[in-house]
Every structure is written in structure tokens, then in C-alpha cells.
mmCIF file of C-alpha atoms and ligand atoms in Angstrom:
data_model
loop_
_atom_site.group_PDB
_atom_site.id
_atom_site.type_symbol
_atom_site.label_atom_id
_atom_site.label_comp_id
_atom_site.label_asym_id
_atom_site.label_seq_id
_atom_site.Cartn_x
_atom_site.Cartn_y
_atom_site.Cartn_z
ATOM 1 C CA MET A 1 0.576 -0.122 0.246
ATOM 2 C CA ASP A 2 1.448 3.749 -0.159
ATOM 3 C CA PHE A 3 1.576 5.807 2.637
ATOM 4 C CA LEU A 4 -1.347 8.103 1.715
ATOM 5 C CA LYS A 5 -3.695 4.923 0.752
ATOM 6 C CA VAL A 6 -2.350 3.613 4.161
ATOM 7 C CA LEU A 7 -2.745 6.729 6.352
ATOM 8 C CA ASN A 8 -6.484 7.622 5.424
ATOM 9 C CA GLY A 9 -7.109 4.111 5.331
ATOM 10 C CA ARG A 10 -6.707 3.826 9.027
ATOM 11 C CA ARG A 11 -10.109 4.707 10.825
ATOM 12 C CA SER A 12 -11.266 4.151 13.987
ATOM 13 C CA ILE A 13 -13.012 -0.083 13.903
ATOM 14 C CA ARG A 14 -16.374 -0.399 16.820
ATOM 15 C CA ALA A 15 -16.791 -4.276 14.665
ATOM 16 C CA PHE A 16 -14.204 -6.812 14.929
ATOM 17 C CA SER A 17 -14.685 -10.214 12.928
ATOM 18 C CA ASP A 18 -13.443 -13.127 15.150
ATOM 19 C CA LYS A 19 -11.011 -14.374 12.711
ATOM 20 C CA GLU A 20 -8.312 -14.977 14.951
ATOM 21 C CA VAL A 21 -4.715 -12.745 14.451
ATOM 22 C CA GLU A 22 -2.127 -14.803 13.673
ATOM 23 C CA SER A 23 0.903 -14.851 15.517
ATOM 24 C CA ASP A 24 3.827 -13.756 13.481
ATOM 25 C CA VAL A 25 1.478 -11.103 11.982
ATOM 26 C CA LEU A 26 0.646 -9.754 15.687
ATOM 27 C CA ASP A 27 4.319 -10.148 15.326
ATOM 28 C CA GLU A 28 4.770 -7.629 12.599
ATOM 29 C CA ILE A 29 2.843 -4.985 13.543
ATOM 30 C CA LEU A 30 5.012 -5.207 17.090
ATOM 31 C CA GLN A 31 8.735 -4.633 15.376
ATOM 32 C CA GLU A 32 7.309 -2.380 12.681
ATOM 33 C CA ALA A 33 5.965 -0.099 15.541
ATOM 34 C CA LEU A 34 9.422 -0.018 17.495
ATOM 35 C CA GLU A 35 11.069 1.384 14.789
ATOM 36 C CA SER A 36 8.990 4.493 16.042
ATOM 37 C CA PRO A 37 10.725 7.535 17.582
ATOM 38 C CA SER A 38 11.293 7.522 21.169
ATOM 39 C CA SER A 39 11.793 10.529 23.697
ATOM 40 C CA SER A 40 16.012 10.214 23.290
ATOM 41 C CA ASN A 41 15.978 6.483 22.787
ATOM 42 C CA THR A 42 13.986 5.767 25.564
ATOM 43 C CA GLN A 43 10.970 2.964 24.525
ATOM 44 C CA PRO A 44 9.769 4.299 27.707
ATOM 45 C CA TYR A 45 6.773 1.444 27.420
ATOM 46 C CA LYS A 46 5.731 -1.981 27.344
ATOM 47 C CA LEU A 47 2.738 -3.325 25.922
ATOM 48 C CA ALA A 48 -0.285 -6.875 27.931
ATOM 49 C CA ILE A 49 -1.489 -8.583 24.770
ATOM 50 C CA ALA A 50 -4.574 -10.127 25.578
ATOM 51 C CA THR A 51 -5.396 -13.389 22.769
ATOM 52 C CA GLY A 52 -7.724 -16.142 23.488
ATOM 53 C CA ASP A 53 -9.303 -17.007 26.716
ATOM 54 C CA VAL A 54 -6.895 -14.044 28.482
ATOM 55 C CA CYS A 55 -8.984 -11.637 26.262
ATOM 56 C CA GLN A 56 -11.962 -13.124 26.737
ATOM 57 C CA LYS A 57 -11.375 -13.463 30.181
ATOM 58 C CA ILE A 58 -10.388 -9.805 30.652
ATOM 59 C CA GLY A 59 -13.296 -8.037 28.521
ATOM 60 C CA SER A 60 -15.495 -9.453 30.585
ATOM 61 C CA GLU A 61 -14.241 -8.446 34.512
ATOM 62 C CA LEU A 62 -13.703 -5.187 32.468
ATOM 63 C CA LEU A 63 -17.963 -5.726 30.902
ATOM 64 C CA SER A 64 -18.728 -6.453 34.942
ATOM 65 C CA LYS A 65 -17.230 -3.445 36.190
ATOM 66 C CA TYR A 66 -18.736 -0.925 33.746
ATOM 67 C CA ASN A 67 -22.343 -2.052 34.967
ATOM 68 C CA ALA A 68 -21.973 -1.975 38.395
ATOM 69 C CA SER A 69 -20.481 1.054 37.836
ATOM 70 C CA ASN A 70 -23.670 2.240 35.780
ATOM 71 C CA LYS A 71 -25.288 0.463 38.181
ATOM 72 C CA ILE A 72 -24.095 2.074 40.636
ATOM 73 C CA GLN A 73 -24.905 6.333 38.570
ATOM 74 C CA LYS A 74 -28.352 5.596 38.523
ATOM 75 C CA GLN A 75 -28.478 5.066 42.359
ATOM 76 C CA PRO A 76 -30.543 8.146 44.224
ATOM 77 C CA LEU A 77 -27.286 9.617 45.928
ATOM 78 C CA PRO A 78 -26.801 8.342 49.809
ATOM 79 C CA LEU A 79 -26.935 5.346 48.238
ATOM 80 C CA LYS A 80 -24.567 5.847 45.002
ATOM 81 C CA VAL A 81 -22.382 6.445 47.405
ATOM 82 C CA LEU A 82 -22.947 3.273 49.617
ATOM 83 C CA SER A 83 -22.591 0.910 46.798
ATOM 84 C CA ALA A 84 -19.637 2.926 45.094
ATOM 85 C CA ILE A 85 -17.715 2.437 48.829
ATOM 86 C CA THR A 86 -18.692 -0.959 48.804
ATOM 87 C CA SER A 87 -18.589 -2.657 45.273
ATOM 88 C CA ASP A 88 -15.475 -2.929 43.690
ATOM 89 C CA ALA A 89 -16.379 -0.921 40.448
ATOM 90 C CA LEU A 90 -14.987 2.356 41.205
ATOM 91 C CA PRO A 91 -12.047 2.965 38.398
ATOM 92 C CA ASP A 92 -9.105 1.762 38.883
ATOM 93 C CA SER A 93 -7.248 3.874 36.894
ATOM 94 C CA ASP A 94 -3.651 4.821 36.508
ATOM 95 C CA PHE A 95 -3.991 8.303 35.220
ATOM 96 C CA LYS A 96 -7.352 10.475 36.263
ATOM 97 C CA PRO A 97 -9.985 9.327 33.518
ATOM 98 C CA ILE A 98 -12.118 11.799 32.202
ATOM 99 C CA LEU A 99 -14.780 11.193 32.767
ATOM 100 C CA GLY A 100 -17.191 14.645 33.199
ATOM 101 C CA LYS A 101 -17.498 17.391 30.505
ATOM 102 C CA TYR A 102 -13.859 18.447 28.474
ATOM 103 C CA PRO A 103 -13.615 22.090 27.661
ATOM 104 C CA PRO A 104 -16.074 23.879 25.669
ATOM 105 C CA LEU A 105 -14.284 23.243 21.941
ATOM 106 C CA PHE A 106 -13.367 19.587 22.173
ATOM 107 C CA GLN A 107 -16.735 19.007 24.474
ATOM 108 C CA GLU A 108 -17.877 20.175 20.915
ATOM 109 C CA ARG A 109 -15.554 17.895 19.159
ATOM 110 C CA ARG A 110 -16.778 15.741 21.366
ATOM 111 C CA ILE A 111 -20.234 15.878 21.534
ATOM 112 C CA ALA A 112 -20.437 15.979 16.745
ATOM 113 C CA THR A 113 -18.037 12.503 16.916
ATOM 114 C CA GLY A 114 -20.806 11.221 19.318
ATOM 115 C CA ALA A 115 -23.599 12.667 17.192
ATOM 116 C CA GLY A 116 -21.668 10.942 14.349
ATOM 117 C CA LEU A 117 -21.172 7.914 15.536
ATOM 118 C CA TYR A 118 -24.649 7.411 16.772
ATOM 119 C CA LYS A 119 -26.426 8.157 13.879
ATOM 120 C CA VAL A 120 -24.327 5.415 12.225
ATOM 121 C CA LEU A 121 -25.709 3.338 13.917
ATOM 122 C CA GLY A 122 -29.468 4.212 14.415
ATOM 123 C CA ILE A 123 -29.336 4.997 17.511
ATOM 124 C CA GLU A 124 -31.195 8.246 19.302
ATOM 125 C CA ARG A 125 -29.615 10.796 21.712
ATOM 126 C CA SER A 126 -31.598 10.165 23.854
ATOM 127 C CA ASP A 127 -31.783 6.396 23.657
ATOM 128 C CA LYS A 128 -29.656 6.621 26.351
ATOM 129 C CA LYS A 129 -30.323 2.946 27.385
ATOM 130 C CA ALA A 130 -28.822 2.413 23.293
ATOM 131 C CA ARG A 131 -25.702 4.258 24.462
ATOM 132 C CA ASP A 132 -24.512 2.645 27.049
ATOM 133 C CA GLU A 133 -25.010 -1.055 24.930
ATOM 134 C CA GLN A 134 -22.810 0.624 22.729
ATOM 135 C CA MET A 135 -20.235 2.033 25.322
ATOM 136 C CA ALA A 136 -19.866 -1.226 26.869
ATOM 137 C CA ARG A 137 -18.120 -2.991 23.530
ATOM 138 C CA ASN A 138 -15.930 -1.072 24.230
ATOM 139 C CA PHE A 139 -15.221 -3.180 26.964
ATOM 140 C CA THR A 140 -15.158 -6.518 25.498
ATOM 141 C CA PHE A 141 -13.134 -4.748 23.046
ATOM 142 C CA PHE A 142 -15.670 -4.746 20.316
ATOM 143 C CA ASP A 143 -15.386 -8.460 19.322
ATOM 144 C CA ALA A 144 -11.581 -7.969 18.490
ATOM 145 C CA PRO A 145 -8.917 -10.671 19.195
ATOM 146 C CA VAL A 146 -6.441 -8.624 20.369
ATOM 147 C CA ALA A 147 -6.965 -5.956 23.357
ATOM 148 C CA ILE A 148 -3.634 -4.442 24.402
ATOM 149 C CA PHE A 149 -2.604 -2.454 26.655
ATOM 150 C CA VAL A 150 -0.328 -0.163 27.052
ATOM 151 C CA PHE A 151 1.543 0.757 30.046
ATOM 152 C CA ILE A 152 4.798 3.806 30.631
ATOM 153 C CA HIS A 153 6.833 4.434 32.366
ATOM 154 C CA PRO A 154 5.696 7.418 34.573
ATOM 155 C CA GLY A 155 10.144 8.505 35.937
ATOM 156 C CA MET A 156 9.587 9.384 31.873
ATOM 157 C CA THR A 157 6.488 11.833 32.538
ATOM 158 C CA HIS A 158 5.146 13.982 29.520
ATOM 159 C CA THR A 159 7.492 12.670 26.964
ATOM 160 C CA ALA A 160 6.325 9.003 28.094
ATOM 161 C CA LEU A 161 3.407 9.942 26.841
ATOM 162 C CA LEU A 162 4.150 11.578 24.107
ATOM 163 C CA ASP A 163 6.202 8.318 22.922
ATOM 164 C CA ALA A 164 3.161 5.958 23.918
ATOM 165 C CA GLY A 165 0.978 8.166 21.281
ATOM 166 C CA ILE A 166 3.343 7.716 18.232
ATOM 167 C CA PHE A 167 3.914 4.126 19.249
ATOM 168 C CA MET A 168 0.349 3.699 18.611
ATOM 169 C CA GLN A 169 -0.154 5.254 16.007
ATOM 170 C CA SER A 170 3.114 3.272 14.484
ATOM 171 C CA LEU A 171 1.179 0.399 15.424
ATOM 172 C CA MET A 172 -2.085 1.474 13.770
ATOM 173 C CA LEU A 173 -0.740 1.839 10.664
ATOM 174 C CA SER A 174 1.481 -0.738 10.519
ATOM 175 C CA ALA A 175 -1.493 -3.441 10.851
ATOM 176 C CA THR A 176 -3.679 -1.408 8.680
ATOM 177 C CA ASN A 177 -1.420 -2.093 5.934
ATOM 178 C CA LYS A 178 -1.959 -5.421 6.610
ATOM 179 C CA GLY A 179 -5.555 -5.482 5.990
ATOM 180 C CA LEU A 180 -5.863 -5.018 9.483
ATOM 181 C CA GLY A 181 -8.381 -2.580 11.914
ATOM 182 C CA THR A 182 -7.172 -1.036 15.164
ATOM 183 C CA CYS A 183 -8.924 1.213 17.990
ATOM 184 C CA ALA A 184 -7.385 3.436 20.511
ATOM 185 C CA GLN A 185 -9.686 2.775 23.385
ATOM 186 C CA GLY A 186 -9.017 5.346 26.937
ATOM 187 C CA ALA A 187 -12.091 3.709 28.361
ATOM 188 C CA LEU A 188 -9.588 0.907 28.555
ATOM 189 C CA GLY A 189 -7.881 2.655 31.102
ATOM 190 C CA ILE A 190 -10.368 3.404 33.168
ATOM 191 C CA TRP A 191 -10.164 -0.415 35.571
ATOM 192 C CA ARG A 192 -6.391 -1.920 36.174
ATOM 193 C CA SER A 193 -6.925 -4.285 37.430
ATOM 194 C CA PRO A 194 -9.142 -7.532 35.305
ATOM 195 C CA ILE A 195 -5.402 -6.560 33.959
ATOM 196 C CA ASP A 196 -3.246 -7.151 36.642
ATOM 197 C CA LYS A 197 -5.329 -10.213 37.499
ATOM 198 C CA HIS A 198 -3.336 -12.115 34.037
ATOM 199 C CA PHE A 199 0.029 -9.973 32.872
ATOM 200 C CA LYS A 200 3.320 -9.822 35.558
ATOM 201 C CA ILE A 201 3.179 -5.827 35.413
ATOM 202 C CA PRO A 202 6.328 -4.169 36.291
ATOM 203 C CA LYS A 203 6.386 -2.222 39.067
ATOM 204 C CA ASP A 204 6.150 1.763 38.746
ATOM 205 C CA TYR A 205 4.782 1.241 34.756
ATOM 206 C CA LYS A 206 1.164 2.969 34.722
ATOM 207 C CA LEU A 207 -1.500 2.184 32.037
ATOM 208 C CA VAL A 208 -2.684 4.622 29.376
ATOM 209 C CA CYS A 209 -4.849 3.246 27.015
ATOM 210 C CA GLY A 210 -5.508 -0.123 25.153
ATOM 211 C CA LEU A 211 -5.300 -0.719 21.933
ATOM 212 C CA ALA A 212 -8.322 -3.150 20.250
ATOM 213 C CA LEU A 213 -7.492 -5.059 16.786
ATOM 214 C CA GLY A 214 -8.029 -7.174 14.753
ATOM 215 C CA TYR A 215 -9.862 -7.807 11.557
ATOM 216 C CA PRO A 216 -13.101 -5.212 10.275
ATOM 217 C CA THR A 217 -16.435 -7.254 10.194
ATOM 218 C CA GLU A 218 -18.384 -4.888 6.443
ATOM 219 C CA ASP A 219 -20.084 -3.515 9.463
ATOM 220 C CA LYS A 220 -21.456 -0.367 9.001
ATOM 221 C CA VAL A 221 -19.858 1.552 11.907
ATOM 222 C CA ASN A 222 -16.684 0.826 10.386
ATOM 223 C CA ASP A 223 -17.069 3.534 7.246
ATOM 224 C CA TYR A 224 -17.281 6.788 9.781
ATOM 225 C CA LYS A 225 -15.338 8.878 8.516
ATOM 226 C CA PRO A 226 -15.547 11.469 11.465
ATOM 227 C CA ASN A 227 -14.547 15.866 10.305
ATOM 228 C CA LYS A 228 -10.987 16.880 11.304
ATOM 229 C CA ILE A 229 -9.540 20.182 11.874
ATOM 230 C CA ASN A 230 -9.280 22.065 8.546
ATOM 231 C CA LEU A 231 -5.765 23.881 9.073
ATOM 232 C CA THR A 232 -6.974 27.460 10.071
ATOM 233 C CA ASP A 233 -7.688 25.795 12.893
ATOM 234 C CA LEU A 234 -4.479 23.208 13.172
ATOM 235 C CA LYS A 235 -2.350 27.055 12.888
ATOM 236 C CA ILE A 236 -1.837 29.730 15.625
ATOM 237 C CA PRO A 237 -1.744 32.846 13.706
ATOM 238 C CA LYS A 238 1.544 34.660 14.419
ATOM 239 C CA ILE A 239 1.111 37.750 16.863
HETATM 240 C C1 FMN B 301 -6.029 8.327 22.963
HETATM 241 C C2 FMN B 301 -7.103 7.680 22.338
HETATM 242 C C3 FMN B 301 -7.869 7.322 23.135
HETATM 243 C C4 FMN B 301 -9.521 6.571 22.820
HETATM 244 N N1 FMN B 301 -10.539 6.249 22.983
HETATM 245 C C5 FMN B 301 -11.486 5.502 22.153
HETATM 246 C C6 FMN B 301 -12.578 4.776 22.946
HETATM 247 O O1 FMN B 301 -12.213 4.344 24.479
HETATM 248 N N2 FMN B 301 -13.700 4.106 22.674
HETATM 249 C C7 FMN B 301 -13.518 4.238 21.014
HETATM 250 O O2 FMN B 301 -14.793 4.129 20.912
HETATM 251 N N3 FMN B 301 -13.109 4.769 20.575
HETATM 252 C C8 FMN B 301 -11.586 5.314 21.334
HETATM 253 N N4 FMN B 301 -10.758 6.652 20.473
HETATM 254 C C9 FMN B 301 -10.618 7.056 19.150
HETATM 255 C C10 FMN B 301 -11.210 7.745 18.873
HETATM 256 O O3 FMN B 301 -13.108 8.378 19.024
HETATM 257 C C11 FMN B 301 -11.185 8.315 17.018
HETATM 258 O O4 FMN B 301 -9.474 8.023 17.967
HETATM 259 C C12 FMN B 301 -11.166 10.087 17.028
HETATM 260 O O5 FMN B 301 -13.422 10.087 17.052
HETATM 261 C C13 FMN B 301 -11.137 9.625 15.468
HETATM 262 O O6 FMN B 301 -11.356 9.111 13.650
HETATM 263 P P1 FMN B 301 -10.305 7.980 13.620
HETATM 264 O O7 FMN B 301 -9.946 7.803 14.926
HETATM 265 O O8 FMN B 301 -11.720 7.108 12.854
HETATM 266 O O9 FMN B 301 -9.697 8.780 12.589
HETATM 267 C C14 FMN B 301 -9.568 6.574 20.722
HETATM 268 C C15 FMN B 301 -8.757 7.592 20.253
HETATM 269 C C16 FMN B 301 -7.133 8.306 21.038
HETATM 270 C C17 FMN B 301 -5.802 8.870 20.390
#
């Protein structure tokens, strides 16, 4: 594939087929992503790669945490606090998840992107149940056979976050080039304990993001192409 085809061909995939990703293909993608630049070549990231049974188990544990926390949200206030304290559904993320409102400009973009996605899915904005069900699909990785959890060393502060982001984009482009699909998933950073149950995460490493990987289905959700900002919005004007 040529570069533009790969770049434009990558889209967040939210419906995966059950076709397995061969382990040599997965390793090729990871090897290619390792060509990414990083601050002083520190490469301060590590991946927990869940496939097969482990992928299924982590998915169902995350889903039950999501369902439990959703139930708690719907309770009246005093009960909500009590349930939150006594349940194991409280977020145990390494970074504070952005669950509330974004700054106005980004909230606007977020809503527009979400609205476009729900339109493609035929979900009405007022249909909270259907929106919750769609959100829940995040936690079983949209049925992807591979879930990748990205950890960084916080000793590298902000450069580790940048490096991990660049690495993830390389991984996503490499996967696209091989006919696979990906979805970066911040939602997979909300609960860390299900991943700790299955992987020996080195001390000090922090979970920053997840990523679903697999073969895309023909589902219309995978054709969704949200708008990107234009050059005027991108460039900071001169004084
Ligand atoms: C750091 C990061 C976190 C994301 N988290 C989620 C997520 O939790 N769930 C989801 O469906 N999409 C998630 N996305 C995908 C974005 O919604 C998507 O990249 C954006 O809407 C632009 O669409 P595109 O990837 O198809 O170009 C995330 C993307 C990034 C880069």
C-alpha cells in the first residue's frame, strides 16, 4: 500500500470479525511499530497483549465492572455513595479518567463525533439505553480477538505519554497496511485490576490506554469518518 492509502485507510474500527490474528502477523506489526521515534530513544512503554482466553476473561471482567458502575450511577445519591464504596466497580486507573465535561471547544468536537457515530449506528441521542450498550462494547473490545494494554514508565513524565502515542499510531498504521483494523481505547484505562490479574506488570509501569486489534467486519460503523479540523484551526496565527 502507498503511504496515503494507509494513512487515510486507518479509521477507528468498532466491529471486528472473529478471525484470529496469527501470532507472526501480530509480531510483525509490533516489530514495525518499534521503529517509532521516542524521546532520547528511551522507548518507555510496555504492552500487555491479551489474546484467546485471557482476552475473553479480561473483557468480561471489564464489562462487569462497567455494568456495575453504570448501575451505581443510576441510584439516588446516598445509596450511590455507599454502593460506590462497597463495590469493586470504582475506577482504579493510573491516570484520572476524564469522565466529566471537556473544555467547551473539545466538548463540542466530542459531541459532534459521538453524534455522527450514533447516527451511523441508528441510535437516537435520547436513547440512553442504546448508548450505554454501545459504550459497553468498548469493554469487550468490539469483539476484537486481540486487546493491547499500553503501559508507560511515569519517571519519563510527559515524554512517555508522547512516545506511547507515537508508538500507538505506528502500530495502527502497520496494522492497517496488513488489512487489519484497530481502535485506540482510552476507556480501557478506567479499570486496571483485571489486567493485573493476568499479567506481571513491572512495578512502576502505569496503564495509559488500550487498543483493540483484529480484522474489521463490513459493518457500517466501520465506515464512519468523523471530520477533522482544518488548517486554519490547526495553525496558531502570528501576532
Ligand atoms: C487516545 C485515544 C483514546 C480513544 N479512546 C476511545 C475509546 O475509548 N472508545 C472509542 O470508541 N474510541 C476511542 N478512540 C477513537 C477516537 O474516537 C477516534 O480516533 C476519533 O473519533 C477519530 O476517528 P478516527 O480514528 O476514525 O480517525 C480513542 C482515540 C485515541 C487517540
